[in-house]
Coordinates of N, CA and C in Angstrom, one line a residue:
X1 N 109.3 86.1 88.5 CA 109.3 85.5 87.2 C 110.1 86.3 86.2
X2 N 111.4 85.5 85.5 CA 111.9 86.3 84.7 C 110.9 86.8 83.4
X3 N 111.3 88.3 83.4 CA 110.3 89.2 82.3 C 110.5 88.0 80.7
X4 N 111.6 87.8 80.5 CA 111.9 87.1 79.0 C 110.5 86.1 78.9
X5 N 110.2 85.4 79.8 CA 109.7 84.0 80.3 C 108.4 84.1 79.5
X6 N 108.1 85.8 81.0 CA 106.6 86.3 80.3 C 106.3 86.9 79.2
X7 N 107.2 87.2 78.5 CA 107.4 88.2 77.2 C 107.1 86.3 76.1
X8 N 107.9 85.7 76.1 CA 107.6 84.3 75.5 C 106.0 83.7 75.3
X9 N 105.3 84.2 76.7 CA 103.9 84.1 76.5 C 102.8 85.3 76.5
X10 N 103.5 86.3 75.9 CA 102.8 87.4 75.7 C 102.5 88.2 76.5
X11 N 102.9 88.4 77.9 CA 102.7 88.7 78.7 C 103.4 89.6 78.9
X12 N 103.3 91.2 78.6 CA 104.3 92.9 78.9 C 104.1 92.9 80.3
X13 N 105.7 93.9 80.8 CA 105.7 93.9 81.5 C 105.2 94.6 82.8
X14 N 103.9 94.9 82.3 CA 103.1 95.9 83.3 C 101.7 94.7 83.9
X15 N 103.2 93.9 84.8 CA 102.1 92.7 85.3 C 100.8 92.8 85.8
X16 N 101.1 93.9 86.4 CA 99.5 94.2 87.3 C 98.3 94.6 86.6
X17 N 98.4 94.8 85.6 CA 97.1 95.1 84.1 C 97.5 94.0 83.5
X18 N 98.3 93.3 82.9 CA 98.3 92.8 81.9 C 97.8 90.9 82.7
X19 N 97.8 90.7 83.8 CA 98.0 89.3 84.3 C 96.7 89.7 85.2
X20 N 95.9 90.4 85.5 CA 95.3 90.5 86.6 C 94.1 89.9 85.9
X21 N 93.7 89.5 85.0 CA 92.3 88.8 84.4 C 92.5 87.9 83.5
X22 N 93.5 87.5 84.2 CA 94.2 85.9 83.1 C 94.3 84.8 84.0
X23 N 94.0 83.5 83.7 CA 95.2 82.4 84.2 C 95.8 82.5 83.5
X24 N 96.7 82.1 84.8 CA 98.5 81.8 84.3 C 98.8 81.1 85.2
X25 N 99.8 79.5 85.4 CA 100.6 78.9 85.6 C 101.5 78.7 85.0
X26 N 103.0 79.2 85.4 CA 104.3 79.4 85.6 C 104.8 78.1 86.0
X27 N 105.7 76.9 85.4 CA 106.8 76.2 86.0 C 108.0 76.4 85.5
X28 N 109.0 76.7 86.1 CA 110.2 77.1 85.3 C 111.1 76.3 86.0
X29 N 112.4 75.7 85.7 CA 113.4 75.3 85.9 C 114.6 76.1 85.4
X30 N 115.3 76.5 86.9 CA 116.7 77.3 86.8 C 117.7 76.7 87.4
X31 N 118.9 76.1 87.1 CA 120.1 75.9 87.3 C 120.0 74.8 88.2
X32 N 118.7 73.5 88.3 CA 118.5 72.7 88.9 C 117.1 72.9 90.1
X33 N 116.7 74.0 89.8 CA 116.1 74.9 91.2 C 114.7 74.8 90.2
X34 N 113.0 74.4 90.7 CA 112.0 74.7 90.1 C 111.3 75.9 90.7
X35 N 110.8 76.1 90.3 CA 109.9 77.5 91.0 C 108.0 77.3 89.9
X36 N 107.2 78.1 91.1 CA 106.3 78.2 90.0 C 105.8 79.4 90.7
X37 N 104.4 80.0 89.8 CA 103.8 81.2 90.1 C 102.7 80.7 89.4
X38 N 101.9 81.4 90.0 CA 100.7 81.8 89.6 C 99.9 83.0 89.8
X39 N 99.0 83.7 88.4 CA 98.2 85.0 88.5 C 97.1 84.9 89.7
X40 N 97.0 85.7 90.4 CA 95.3 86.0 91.6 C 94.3 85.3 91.0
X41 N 94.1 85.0 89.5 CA 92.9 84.7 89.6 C 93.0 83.0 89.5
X42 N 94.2 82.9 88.6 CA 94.6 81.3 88.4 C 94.2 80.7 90.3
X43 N 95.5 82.0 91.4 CA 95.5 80.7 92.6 C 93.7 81.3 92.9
X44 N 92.5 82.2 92.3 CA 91.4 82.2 93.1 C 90.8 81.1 92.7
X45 N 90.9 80.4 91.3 CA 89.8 79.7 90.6 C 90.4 78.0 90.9
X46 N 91.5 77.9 90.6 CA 91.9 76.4 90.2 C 92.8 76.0 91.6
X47 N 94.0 76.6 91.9 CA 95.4 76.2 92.8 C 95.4 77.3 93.6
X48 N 95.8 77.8 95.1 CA 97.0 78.5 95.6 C 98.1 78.2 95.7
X49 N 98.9 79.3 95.6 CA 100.4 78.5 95.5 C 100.7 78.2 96.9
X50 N 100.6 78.1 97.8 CA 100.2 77.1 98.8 C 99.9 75.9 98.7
X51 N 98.8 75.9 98.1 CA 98.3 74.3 97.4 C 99.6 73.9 96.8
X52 N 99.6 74.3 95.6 CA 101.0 74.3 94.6 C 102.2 73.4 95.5
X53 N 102.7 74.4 96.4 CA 104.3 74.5 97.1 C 103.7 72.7 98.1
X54 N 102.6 73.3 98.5 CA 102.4 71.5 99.4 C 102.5 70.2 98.7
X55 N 101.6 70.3 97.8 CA 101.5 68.9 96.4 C 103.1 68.8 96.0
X56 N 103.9 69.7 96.0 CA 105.5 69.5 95.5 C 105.8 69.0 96.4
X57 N 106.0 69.3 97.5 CA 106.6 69.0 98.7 C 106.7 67.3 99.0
X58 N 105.0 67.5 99.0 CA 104.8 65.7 99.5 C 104.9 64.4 98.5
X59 N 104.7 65.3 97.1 CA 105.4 64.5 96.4 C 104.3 63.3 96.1
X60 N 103.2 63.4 96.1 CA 102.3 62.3 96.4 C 101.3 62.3 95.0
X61 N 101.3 63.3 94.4 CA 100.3 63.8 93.4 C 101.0 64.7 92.4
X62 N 100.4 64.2 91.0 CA 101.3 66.1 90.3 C 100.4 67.0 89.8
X63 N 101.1 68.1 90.1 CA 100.4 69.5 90.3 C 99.8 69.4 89.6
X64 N 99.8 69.5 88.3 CA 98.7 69.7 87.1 C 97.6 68.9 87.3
X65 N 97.1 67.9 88.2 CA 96.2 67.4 88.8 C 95.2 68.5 89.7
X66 N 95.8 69.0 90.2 CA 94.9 70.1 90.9 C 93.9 70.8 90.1
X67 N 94.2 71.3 88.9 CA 93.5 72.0 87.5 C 93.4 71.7 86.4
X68 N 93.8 70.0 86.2 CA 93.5 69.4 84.6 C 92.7 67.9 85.4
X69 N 91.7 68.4 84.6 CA 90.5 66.6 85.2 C 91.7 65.5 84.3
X70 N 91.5 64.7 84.8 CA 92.2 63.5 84.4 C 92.0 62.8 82.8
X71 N 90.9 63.4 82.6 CA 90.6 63.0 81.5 C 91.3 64.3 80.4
X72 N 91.3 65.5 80.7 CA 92.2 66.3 79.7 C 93.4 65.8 79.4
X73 N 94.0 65.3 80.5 CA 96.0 64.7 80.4 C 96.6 64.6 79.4
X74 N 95.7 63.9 78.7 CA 96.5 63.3 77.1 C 96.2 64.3 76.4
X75 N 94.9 64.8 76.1 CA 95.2 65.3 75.2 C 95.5 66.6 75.2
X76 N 95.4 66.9 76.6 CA 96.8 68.3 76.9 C 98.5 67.9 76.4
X77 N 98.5 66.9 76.8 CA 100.0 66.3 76.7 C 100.4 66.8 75.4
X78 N 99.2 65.5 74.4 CA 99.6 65.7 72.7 C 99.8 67.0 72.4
X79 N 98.8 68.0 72.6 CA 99.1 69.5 72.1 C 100.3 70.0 72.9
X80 N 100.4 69.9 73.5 CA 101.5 70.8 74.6 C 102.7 70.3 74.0
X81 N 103.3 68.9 74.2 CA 104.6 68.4 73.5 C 104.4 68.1 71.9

């Protein structure tokens, strides 16, 4: 994960204290290329990025489905954009 990324969401760079008792889900897009990450506790409670990397793959479902009930969507959406 580029540091700037995490620095954007407050996150210093002493990842292993500062991210180890947070969710976090990471999507970034680089130069056509997506990636994602997630903190130990994010993949203990909601996703593994296993999970994650499969649901991309097959293309059949979107990720944010794994950890937003269907009924949040929208009004994640509205706040978010």
């Amino acid at each position: 994960v580029p540091w700037e990324l995490l620095k954007a969401v407050h996150i210093e760079p002493r990842l292993d204290q500062t991210i180890s008792n947070r969710w976090a889900h990471i999507r970034w897009n680089s130069k056509g290329t997506c990636r994602f990450w997630a903190s130990p506790l994010f993949e203990q409670d909601f996703a593994s990025m296993d999970e994650i990397e499969r649901t991309w793959v097959e293309n059949k479902r979107e990720i944010i489905d794994l950890f937003l009930p269907k009924s949040e969507k929208k009004k994640f959406a509205q706040s978010f954009f």
